[in-house]
Short mmCIF file of C-alpha atoms in Angstrom, two decimals:
data_model
loop_
_atom_site.label_atom_id
_atom_site.label_comp_id
_atom_site.label_asym_id
_atom_site.label_seq_id
_atom_site.Cartn_x
_atom_site.Cartn_y
_atom_site.Cartn_z
CA LEU A 1 -34.99 -92.36 8.51
CA THR A 2 -31.71 -91.28 10.24
CA LYS A 3 -28.46 -91.54 7.72
CA ALA A 4 -26.85 -93.16 10.08
CA GLN A 5 -29.47 -95.78 9.76
CA LYS A 6 -30.38 -95.88 5.93
CA LYS A 7 -26.56 -97.35 5.58
CA TYR A 8 -26.99 -99.44 7.63
CA LEU A 9 -29.57 -100.81 6.42
CA ASP A 10 -28.24 -100.86 2.90
CA LYS A 11 -25.84 -102.86 3.76
CA SER A 12 -27.30 -105.61 5.73
CA TRP A 13 -29.36 -108.53 4.22
CA ALA A 14 -31.79 -105.99 3.64
CA GLY A 15 -30.43 -103.05 1.54
CA PHE A 16 -29.12 -106.21 -0.39
CA PHE A 17 -32.31 -107.97 -0.37
CA ALA A 18 -34.20 -104.51 -2.28
CA GLU A 19 -31.82 -103.92 -4.36
CA LYS A 20 -31.28 -106.98 -6.07
CA ILE A 21 -33.73 -109.74 -6.10
CA PHE A 22 -36.58 -107.46 -4.82
CA PRO A 23 -37.40 -105.24 -8.24
CA ASN A 24 -36.64 -108.98 -9.90
CA ILE A 25 -39.88 -110.32 -8.77
CA HIS A 26 -42.01 -109.63 -11.60
CA GLU A 27 -46.30 -110.22 -12.09
CA THR A 28 -46.85 -110.70 -14.57
CA PRO A 29 -46.17 -114.49 -13.55
CA TYR A 30 -48.61 -115.14 -10.96
CA GLN A 31 -51.70 -113.50 -12.62
CA VAL A 32 -53.02 -116.63 -13.48
CA LEU A 33 -53.54 -116.43 -10.51
CA TYR A 34 -56.35 -114.68 -9.86
CA SER A 35 -60.21 -114.35 -9.90
CA PRO A 36 -61.47 -113.28 -12.72
CA THR A 37 -64.71 -111.85 -10.01
CA SER A 38 -62.09 -110.90 -7.18
CA GLY A 39 -58.95 -109.09 -10.01
CA ARG A 40 -55.38 -109.02 -8.62
CA TYR A 41 -54.15 -109.11 -4.64
CA ASN A 42 -54.51 -106.17 -2.41
CA THR A 43 -51.36 -106.45 -1.17
CA PRO A 44 -48.76 -106.44 -4.59
CA ILE A 45 -47.46 -110.40 -5.99
CA ASN A 46 -43.74 -109.00 -5.88
CA GLN A 47 -43.95 -108.15 -1.84
CA MET A 48 -46.01 -111.81 -1.27
CA VAL A 49 -43.70 -113.61 -3.05
CA SER A 50 -40.29 -111.68 -1.64
CA LEU A 51 -42.43 -112.69 2.07
CA LEU A 52 -42.86 -116.73 0.90
CA ILE A 53 -38.47 -116.48 -0.06
CA ILE A 54 -37.37 -115.01 3.21
CA LYS A 55 -39.89 -117.10 4.10
CA ASP A 56 -38.44 -120.06 2.90
CA LEU A 57 -34.25 -118.44 3.94
CA THR A 58 -35.38 -117.94 7.54
CA GLY A 59 -37.66 -121.28 7.93
CA LEU A 60 -40.07 -118.86 9.63
CA SER A 61 -43.55 -119.95 9.81
CA TYR A 62 -46.15 -117.78 8.63
CA ALA A 63 -46.98 -116.25 12.14
CA ASN A 64 -43.42 -115.80 12.83
CA LEU A 65 -42.88 -114.19 9.36
CA VAL A 66 -45.61 -111.92 10.04
CA ASN A 67 -45.17 -110.54 13.51
CA GLU A 68 -40.85 -109.95 12.87
CA VAL A 69 -42.45 -107.95 9.55
CA ALA A 70 -43.92 -106.01 10.91
CA LEU A 71 -41.53 -105.25 14.47
CA ASP A 72 -38.33 -105.30 12.26
CA LEU A 73 -37.25 -102.25 9.75
CA ARG A 74 -34.70 -104.50 7.70
CA TYR A 75 -37.82 -106.69 6.14
CA LYS A 76 -39.85 -104.13 5.14
CA TYR A 77 -37.31 -102.81 4.07
CA ALA A 78 -35.96 -105.84 1.84
CA LEU A 79 -39.49 -105.28 1.16
CA CYS A 80 -39.05 -101.88 -0.92
CA CYS A 81 -42.66 -100.61 1.97
CA THR A 82 -40.97 -98.65 4.81
CA ASP A 83 -44.07 -96.98 5.59
CA LYS A 84 -46.43 -100.12 5.99
CA VAL A 85 -47.09 -100.16 10.60
CA ASP A 86 -48.13 -104.02 9.71
CA SER A 87 -46.87 -106.96 7.81
CA PRO A 88 -47.99 -106.29 3.42
CA ALA A 89 -49.56 -109.21 4.06
CA GLY A 90 -50.93 -111.67 6.98
CA ALA A 91 -50.36 -114.99 7.06
CA SER A 92 -53.31 -116.61 5.89
CA THR A 93 -52.84 -114.47 2.54
CA LEU A 94 -49.48 -116.52 2.43
CA SER A 95 -50.89 -119.48 3.51
CA ASN A 96 -53.46 -119.19 0.56
CA LEU A 97 -50.91 -117.72 -2.53
CA ARG A 98 -48.49 -120.96 -1.70
CA THR A 99 -51.16 -123.36 -1.74
CA ARG A 100 -52.18 -121.92 -5.17
CA ILE A 101 -49.05 -122.14 -6.89
CA LYS A 102 -49.41 -125.34 -5.62
CA ASN A 103 -52.42 -125.93 -6.99
CA TYR A 104 -51.76 -124.06 -10.07
CA LYS A 105 -48.60 -125.95 -10.50
CA LYS A 106 -50.76 -129.63 -10.37
CA LYS A 107 -53.15 -128.38 -12.86
CA THR A 108 -50.54 -127.76 -15.12
CA GLY A 109 -47.05 -128.59 -13.94
CA ILE A 110 -46.24 -125.16 -14.13
CA ASP A 111 -44.25 -123.67 -10.45
CA LEU A 112 -44.48 -120.84 -10.32
CA TYR A 113 -42.45 -119.99 -7.23
CA GLN A 114 -39.67 -121.73 -8.50
CA SER A 115 -39.14 -120.09 -11.64
CA THR A 116 -38.96 -117.27 -10.22
CA LEU A 117 -36.47 -118.57 -8.00
CA SER A 118 -33.85 -120.09 -11.09
CA ASP A 119 -34.88 -116.54 -11.92
CA ILE A 120 -33.24 -114.82 -9.54
CA LYS A 121 -30.77 -117.89 -8.67
CA PRO A 122 -26.76 -115.94 -9.23
CA GLN A 123 -28.63 -113.16 -6.61
CA LEU A 124 -30.40 -115.74 -4.64
CA ASP A 125 -27.39 -117.75 -4.27
CA GLU A 126 -25.14 -114.57 -2.83
CA LEU A 127 -28.14 -113.37 -0.75
CA ILE A 128 -27.23 -116.82 1.12
CA THR A 129 -23.53 -117.28 0.81
CA LYS A 130 -23.42 -113.18 1.59
CA TYR A 131 -25.63 -112.97 5.00
CA HIS A 132 -25.80 -116.95 5.82
CA PHE A 133 -29.42 -118.19 5.00
CA ARG A 134 -30.12 -121.07 5.13
CA GLN A 135 -30.76 -122.83 1.07
CA ILE A 136 -33.82 -123.23 -0.62
#
């Protein structure tokens, strides 16, 4: 990136997300979703949960979100993965993660995604207000 591009990204919603939200999404709570036989996801959980958050903030479909991430550097910057050519996760992977989260909630009463949102509520509220995203 040029200095001008980096400066622009740092001042954009993507820079805010990368600095204030992304580092506060932790993998440990989601370990209960891993399969004992297949292990962890190929994509870091903080990137996948970040994609779910961005999806909910923007109202994009899974397919449109994946396309935006592949084409728009701001999304990759927000996810701290500017070195990737495509989206870090596909639409079906994200949909499957959401389904696993819902199934885990049905089984245990624990909503991992809502817990994450609660953990980052002050930062999310600031992002929504400052950059005019929709409430989630």
